[in-house]
Amino acid sequence: MKGILNLLAKAKLVELTDDERPAVTATPAASAVAHTEAVAPRPAELAVAPLPAAGELPSLAEACADVESESFADIFAGAAIPPSPYPAEKLLRLLDGLRAMDAVTRKAAVLAMDAADDNWQIDDCLRDAELKIAALEEHKSRLAAQMESRERQSAAIVEQIRLTLDEATAAIRQQISELEQLREREVTRAAQETTSVEAGLRAARESVARETRRIDGEIERLREIPNSFRPPAAGH
């Protein structure tokens, strides 16, 4: 009778009571499968901290894209340099027109023009040049501070990527062999994101270097005025 009930139960035509159900002895293979499923997480259950997505990382290249677009006039306006009766740039243009002369003759010619025109004094140019040099030096200092901050940000991001990669790698290595491909994807993603950050940093560093060279060139031009026309210090 039990044999017939068992057949009917297998066909889902009847439902056996607890007493009628036969004791099930698991085969070694079935036991191994059950144990594996109970212990080993499936790929979907693997808890691995995700690396920062590329879109979440600050783009240093974009952040510094407009560093080189600020004109000297805007820098001087930001420093609140007052208008000069005879701006330093105007005297520089005059000096450029007198480049055929030697320095002594060129200075004498400018001083003669100064003496002949009551509307301006060489001191106006000297003061204007010194204020603009100070403004450019301050602007350079701000650029350097911004670059230092971005260096720290980049280092922190790269370190976070490294730490997250280490955690992901450690977790993946605990899994069975079919999860090895997941580790490789994490390594690749980390490398790509690190490259992205470092590329942005290089772009920012190069941008600031170009702007610094441009400012140094203008400072060198402006220095001609104080070097040529600043009165000698007392006692010399």
mmCIF file of C-alpha atoms in Angstrom:
data_model
loop_
_atom_site.group_PDB
_atom_site.id
_atom_site.type_symbol
_atom_site.label_atom_id
_atom_site.label_comp_id
_atom_site.label_asym_id
_atom_site.label_seq_id
_atom_site.Cartn_x
_atom_site.Cartn_y
_atom_site.Cartn_z
ATOM 1 C CA MET A 1 0.000 0.000 0.000
ATOM 2 C CA LYS A 2 2.795 2.399 0.842
ATOM 3 C CA GLY A 3 4.329 1.823 -2.571
ATOM 4 C CA ILE A 4 1.086 2.827 -4.289
ATOM 5 C CA LEU A 5 0.689 5.887 -2.041
ATOM 6 C CA ASN A 6 4.225 6.915 -2.809
ATOM 7 C CA LEU A 7 3.589 6.657 -6.546
ATOM 8 C CA LEU A 8 0.402 8.729 -6.195
ATOM 9 C CA ALA A 9 2.226 11.268 -4.089
ATOM 10 C CA LYS A 10 4.980 11.600 -6.692
ATOM 11 C CA ALA A 11 2.280 12.234 -9.294
ATOM 12 C CA LYS A 12 0.871 14.900 -6.906
ATOM 13 C CA LEU A 13 -2.493 13.122 -6.787
ATOM 14 C CA VAL A 14 -2.444 12.669 -3.021
ATOM 15 C CA GLU A 15 -0.640 14.296 -0.095
ATOM 16 C CA LEU A 16 1.073 11.997 2.380
ATOM 17 C CA THR A 17 0.891 12.434 6.118
ATOM 18 C CA ASP A 18 4.071 12.679 8.207
ATOM 19 C CA ASP A 19 3.777 8.995 9.086
ATOM 20 C CA GLU A 20 3.308 7.981 5.467
ATOM 21 C CA ARG A 21 6.265 9.937 4.135
ATOM 22 C CA PRO A 22 9.355 7.757 3.655
ATOM 23 C CA ALA A 23 12.562 8.791 5.345
ATOM 24 C CA VAL A 24 14.845 10.431 2.764
ATOM 25 C CA THR A 25 18.509 9.561 2.855
ATOM 26 C CA ALA A 26 20.607 12.135 1.061
ATOM 27 C CA THR A 27 23.240 10.834 -1.300
ATOM 28 C CA PRO A 28 26.833 12.031 -0.804
ATOM 29 C CA ALA A 29 26.613 14.080 -4.005
ATOM 30 C CA ALA A 30 23.368 15.730 -2.929
ATOM 31 C CA SER A 31 24.835 16.493 0.475
ATOM 32 C CA ALA A 32 27.868 18.136 -1.099
ATOM 33 C CA VAL A 33 25.697 20.291 -3.336
ATOM 34 C CA ALA A 34 23.498 21.328 -0.443
ATOM 35 C CA HIS A 35 26.533 22.178 1.678
ATOM 36 C CA THR A 36 28.071 24.255 -1.111
ATOM 37 C CA GLU A 37 24.881 26.202 -1.661
ATOM 38 C CA ALA A 38 24.549 26.873 2.048
ATOM 39 C CA VAL A 39 28.118 28.050 2.564
ATOM 40 C CA ALA A 40 29.342 29.608 -0.657
ATOM 41 C CA PRO A 41 27.584 32.827 -1.745
ATOM 42 C CA ARG A 42 26.328 33.005 -5.272
ATOM 43 C CA PRO A 43 27.869 35.664 -7.541
ATOM 44 C CA ALA A 44 24.819 37.894 -7.082
ATOM 45 C CA GLU A 45 25.270 37.743 -3.280
ATOM 46 C CA LEU A 46 28.930 38.798 -3.264
ATOM 47 C CA ALA A 47 29.286 41.980 -1.216
ATOM 48 C CA VAL A 48 32.068 44.062 -2.744
ATOM 49 C CA ALA A 49 32.351 47.784 -2.109
ATOM 50 C CA PRO A 50 31.996 49.526 -5.476
ATOM 51 C CA LEU A 51 34.748 51.801 -6.723
ATOM 52 C CA PRO A 52 33.825 55.446 -7.329
ATOM 53 C CA ALA A 53 32.228 55.829 -10.717
ATOM 54 C CA ALA A 54 34.157 57.889 -13.246
ATOM 55 C CA GLY A 55 31.386 60.499 -13.271
ATOM 56 C CA GLU A 56 31.693 60.991 -9.499
ATOM 57 C CA LEU A 57 35.372 61.931 -9.627
ATOM 58 C CA PRO A 58 36.200 65.647 -9.913
ATOM 59 C CA SER A 59 37.577 66.560 -13.299
ATOM 60 C CA LEU A 60 40.727 68.542 -12.622
ATOM 61 C CA ALA A 61 41.156 69.353 -16.300
ATOM 62 C CA GLU A 62 37.710 70.989 -16.384
ATOM 63 C CA ALA A 63 38.275 72.712 -13.053
ATOM 64 C CA CYS A 64 41.396 74.394 -14.397
ATOM 65 C CA ALA A 65 40.148 74.930 -17.936
ATOM 66 C CA ASP A 66 39.669 78.675 -17.473
ATOM 67 C CA VAL A 67 42.885 79.359 -15.561
ATOM 68 C CA GLU A 68 44.595 80.676 -18.674
ATOM 69 C CA SER A 69 41.656 82.706 -19.930
ATOM 70 C CA GLU A 70 41.777 85.482 -17.324
ATOM 71 C CA SER A 71 43.210 88.625 -18.846
ATOM 72 C CA PHE A 72 45.746 90.822 -17.094
ATOM 73 C CA ALA A 73 43.133 93.585 -17.096
ATOM 74 C CA ASP A 74 40.757 91.331 -15.157
ATOM 75 C CA ILE A 75 43.520 90.423 -12.707
ATOM 76 C CA PHE A 76 44.323 94.091 -12.150
ATOM 77 C CA ALA A 77 40.627 94.945 -11.770
ATOM 78 C CA GLY A 78 40.260 92.178 -9.187
ATOM 79 C CA ALA A 79 43.161 93.692 -7.267
ATOM 80 C CA ALA A 80 41.399 97.117 -7.340
ATOM 81 C CA ILE A 81 44.386 98.875 -8.890
ATOM 82 C CA PRO A 82 43.397 102.529 -9.351
ATOM 83 C CA PRO A 83 43.568 104.143 -12.802
ATOM 84 C CA SER A 84 46.903 105.762 -13.590
ATOM 85 C CA PRO A 85 47.370 109.083 -15.434
ATOM 86 C CA TYR A 86 49.932 107.249 -17.551
ATOM 87 C CA PRO A 87 49.576 103.436 -17.299
ATOM 88 C CA ALA A 88 52.637 101.230 -17.263
ATOM 89 C CA GLU A 89 51.508 99.476 -20.450
ATOM 90 C CA LYS A 90 51.485 102.799 -22.292
ATOM 91 C CA LEU A 91 55.065 103.472 -21.262
ATOM 92 C CA LEU A 92 56.010 99.921 -22.283
ATOM 93 C CA ARG A 93 54.642 100.583 -25.760
ATOM 94 C CA LEU A 94 56.667 103.779 -25.890
ATOM 95 C CA LEU A 95 59.782 101.916 -24.816
ATOM 96 C CA ASP A 96 59.131 99.271 -27.467
ATOM 97 C CA GLY A 97 59.135 102.045 -30.067
ATOM 98 C CA LEU A 98 62.517 103.225 -28.821
ATOM 99 C CA ARG A 99 64.215 99.801 -28.859
ATOM 100 C CA ALA A 100 66.667 100.991 -31.494
ATOM 101 C CA MET A 101 68.219 103.270 -28.869
ATOM 102 C CA ASP A 102 70.535 102.072 -26.163
ATOM 103 C CA ALA A 103 69.134 101.932 -22.641
ATOM 104 C CA VAL A 104 70.705 105.219 -21.497
ATOM 105 C CA THR A 105 69.437 107.153 -24.511
ATOM 106 C CA ARG A 106 66.019 105.538 -24.248
ATOM 107 C CA LYS A 107 65.740 106.543 -20.582
ATOM 108 C CA ALA A 108 66.860 110.087 -21.368
ATOM 109 C CA ALA A 109 64.259 110.349 -24.130
ATOM 110 C CA VAL A 110 61.460 109.222 -21.801
ATOM 111 C CA LEU A 111 62.564 111.611 -19.079
ATOM 112 C CA ALA A 112 62.637 114.422 -21.648
ATOM 113 C CA MET A 113 59.045 113.594 -22.647
ATOM 114 C CA ASP A 114 58.087 113.553 -18.997
ATOM 115 C CA ALA A 115 59.597 116.983 -18.456
ATOM 116 C CA ALA A 116 57.864 118.381 -21.544
ATOM 117 C CA ASP A 117 54.370 117.122 -20.650
ATOM 118 C CA ASP A 118 52.694 118.295 -17.450
ATOM 119 C CA ASN A 119 49.870 115.756 -17.799
ATOM 120 C CA TRP A 120 51.915 112.866 -16.480
ATOM 121 C CA GLN A 121 54.982 112.006 -14.447
ATOM 122 C CA ILE A 122 57.302 109.070 -14.578
ATOM 123 C CA ASP A 123 56.356 108.398 -10.967
ATOM 124 C CA ASP A 124 52.819 107.615 -12.156
ATOM 125 C CA CYS A 125 54.169 104.823 -14.364
ATOM 126 C CA LEU A 126 56.476 103.589 -11.650
ATOM 127 C CA ARG A 127 53.668 103.360 -9.105
ATOM 128 C CA ASP A 128 51.323 101.716 -11.609
ATOM 129 C CA ALA A 129 53.947 99.122 -12.581
ATOM 130 C CA GLU A 130 54.720 98.248 -8.976
ATOM 131 C CA LEU A 131 51.013 97.817 -8.128
ATOM 132 C CA LYS A 132 50.522 95.557 -11.129
ATOM 133 C CA ILE A 133 53.598 93.491 -10.313
ATOM 134 C CA ALA A 134 52.233 92.984 -6.791
ATOM 135 C CA ALA A 135 48.814 91.975 -8.195
ATOM 136 C CA LEU A 136 50.387 89.429 -10.546
ATOM 137 C CA GLU A 137 52.550 88.003 -7.774
ATOM 138 C CA GLU A 138 49.436 87.598 -5.612
ATOM 139 C CA HIS A 139 47.622 85.917 -8.504
ATOM 140 C CA LYS A 140 50.519 83.491 -8.883
ATOM 141 C CA SER A 141 50.310 82.687 -5.175
ATOM 142 C CA ARG A 142 46.606 81.919 -5.490
ATOM 143 C CA LEU A 143 47.283 79.631 -8.456
ATOM 144 C CA ALA A 144 49.954 77.806 -6.474
ATOM 145 C CA ALA A 145 47.581 77.377 -3.509
ATOM 146 C CA GLN A 146 44.836 76.041 -5.784
ATOM 147 C CA MET A 147 47.265 73.606 -7.372
ATOM 148 C CA GLU A 148 48.421 72.403 -3.949
ATOM 149 C CA SER A 149 44.789 71.812 -2.957
ATOM 150 C CA ARG A 150 44.157 69.848 -6.147
ATOM 151 C CA GLU A 151 47.291 67.794 -5.516
ATOM 152 C CA ARG A 152 45.863 66.797 -2.132
ATOM 153 C CA GLN A 153 42.442 66.035 -3.615
ATOM 154 C CA SER A 154 43.980 63.863 -6.295
ATOM 155 C CA ALA A 155 46.121 61.992 -3.781
ATOM 156 C CA ALA A 156 43.046 61.352 -1.609
ATOM 157 C CA ILE A 157 41.023 60.074 -4.562
ATOM 158 C CA VAL A 158 43.809 57.765 -5.735
ATOM 159 C CA GLU A 159 44.253 56.471 -2.186
ATOM 160 C CA GLN A 160 40.518 55.829 -1.865
ATOM 161 C CA ILE A 161 40.561 53.941 -5.146
ATOM 162 C CA ARG A 162 43.515 51.883 -3.916
ATOM 163 C CA LEU A 163 41.816 51.060 -0.610
ATOM 164 C CA THR A 164 38.560 50.143 -2.306
ATOM 165 C CA LEU A 165 40.440 47.981 -4.785
ATOM 166 C CA ASP A 166 42.226 46.187 -1.934
ATOM 167 C CA GLU A 167 38.892 45.482 -0.229
ATOM 168 C CA ALA A 168 37.320 44.279 -3.456
ATOM 169 C CA THR A 169 40.311 42.065 -4.220
ATOM 170 C CA ALA A 170 40.326 40.548 -0.726
ATOM 171 C CA ALA A 171 36.607 39.763 -0.934
ATOM 172 C CA ILE A 172 36.833 38.279 -4.422
ATOM 173 C CA ARG A 173 39.744 36.024 -3.475
ATOM 174 C CA GLN A 174 37.536 34.379 -0.857
ATOM 175 C CA GLN A 175 35.110 33.212 -3.495
ATOM 176 C CA ILE A 176 35.180 30.109 -5.623
ATOM 177 C CA SER A 177 37.083 30.051 -8.887
ATOM 178 C CA GLU A 178 34.280 31.382 -11.126
ATOM 179 C CA LEU A 179 34.464 34.744 -9.311
ATOM 180 C CA GLU A 180 38.015 35.386 -10.520
ATOM 181 C CA GLN A 181 36.724 37.340 -13.497
ATOM 182 C CA LEU A 182 34.994 39.762 -11.136
ATOM 183 C CA ARG A 183 38.312 40.583 -9.486
ATOM 184 C CA GLU A 184 39.857 41.313 -12.863
ATOM 185 C CA ARG A 185 37.034 43.720 -13.686
ATOM 186 C CA GLU A 186 37.583 45.559 -10.418
ATOM 187 C CA VAL A 187 41.318 45.839 -11.107
ATOM 188 C CA THR A 188 40.663 47.177 -14.582
ATOM 189 C CA ARG A 189 38.111 49.681 -13.359
ATOM 190 C CA ALA A 190 40.440 50.931 -10.627
ATOM 191 C CA ALA A 191 43.276 51.349 -13.115
ATOM 192 C CA GLN A 192 41.030 53.318 -15.471
ATOM 193 C CA GLU A 193 39.799 55.622 -12.738
ATOM 194 C CA THR A 194 43.294 56.183 -11.381
ATOM 195 C CA THR A 195 44.434 57.034 -14.906
ATOM 196 C CA SER A 196 41.516 59.463 -15.225
ATOM 197 C CA VAL A 197 42.452 61.249 -12.014
ATOM 198 C CA GLU A 198 46.137 61.380 -12.859
ATOM 199 C CA ALA A 199 45.382 62.648 -16.373
ATOM 200 C CA GLY A 200 43.285 65.445 -14.900
ATOM 201 C CA LEU A 201 46.069 66.268 -12.468
ATOM 202 C CA ARG A 202 48.630 66.404 -15.257
ATOM 203 C CA ALA A 203 46.369 68.688 -17.264
ATOM 204 C CA ALA A 204 45.897 70.970 -14.257
ATOM 205 C CA ARG A 205 49.638 71.066 -13.533
ATOM 206 C CA GLU A 206 50.466 71.880 -17.157
ATOM 207 C CA SER A 207 47.764 74.557 -17.255
ATOM 208 C CA VAL A 208 49.088 76.281 -14.141
ATOM 209 C CA ALA A 209 52.667 76.024 -15.437
ATOM 210 C CA ARG A 210 51.688 77.732 -18.685
ATOM 211 C CA GLU A 211 49.850 80.475 -16.811
ATOM 212 C CA THR A 212 52.811 80.965 -14.487
ATOM 213 C CA ARG A 213 55.159 81.332 -17.467
ATOM 214 C CA ARG A 214 52.796 83.876 -19.013
ATOM 215 C CA ILE A 215 52.644 85.882 -15.788
ATOM 216 C CA ASP A 216 56.436 85.698 -15.369
ATOM 217 C CA GLY A 217 56.817 87.120 -18.867
ATOM 218 C CA GLU A 218 54.571 90.065 -18.071
ATOM 219 C CA ILE A 219 56.310 90.657 -14.745
ATOM 220 C CA GLU A 220 59.661 90.689 -16.545
ATOM 221 C CA ARG A 221 58.324 93.280 -18.977
ATOM 222 C CA LEU A 222 56.882 95.416 -16.211
ATOM 223 C CA ARG A 223 60.071 95.229 -14.158
ATOM 224 C CA GLU A 224 61.801 97.315 -16.818
ATOM 225 C CA ILE A 225 60.037 100.386 -15.499
ATOM 226 C CA PRO A 226 61.097 100.173 -11.826
ATOM 227 C CA ASN A 227 64.522 98.907 -12.834
ATOM 228 C CA SER A 228 64.975 101.865 -15.160
ATOM 229 C CA PHE A 229 63.243 104.667 -13.318
ATOM 230 C CA ARG A 230 63.147 103.913 -9.595
ATOM 231 C CA PRO A 231 65.205 106.554 -7.785
ATOM 232 C CA PRO A 232 68.372 105.158 -6.267
ATOM 233 C CA ALA A 233 68.182 104.344 -2.561
ATOM 234 C CA ALA A 234 69.625 106.906 -0.186
ATOM 235 C CA GLY A 235 73.298 106.408 0.532
ATOM 236 C CA HIS A 236 74.029 104.853 -2.916
#
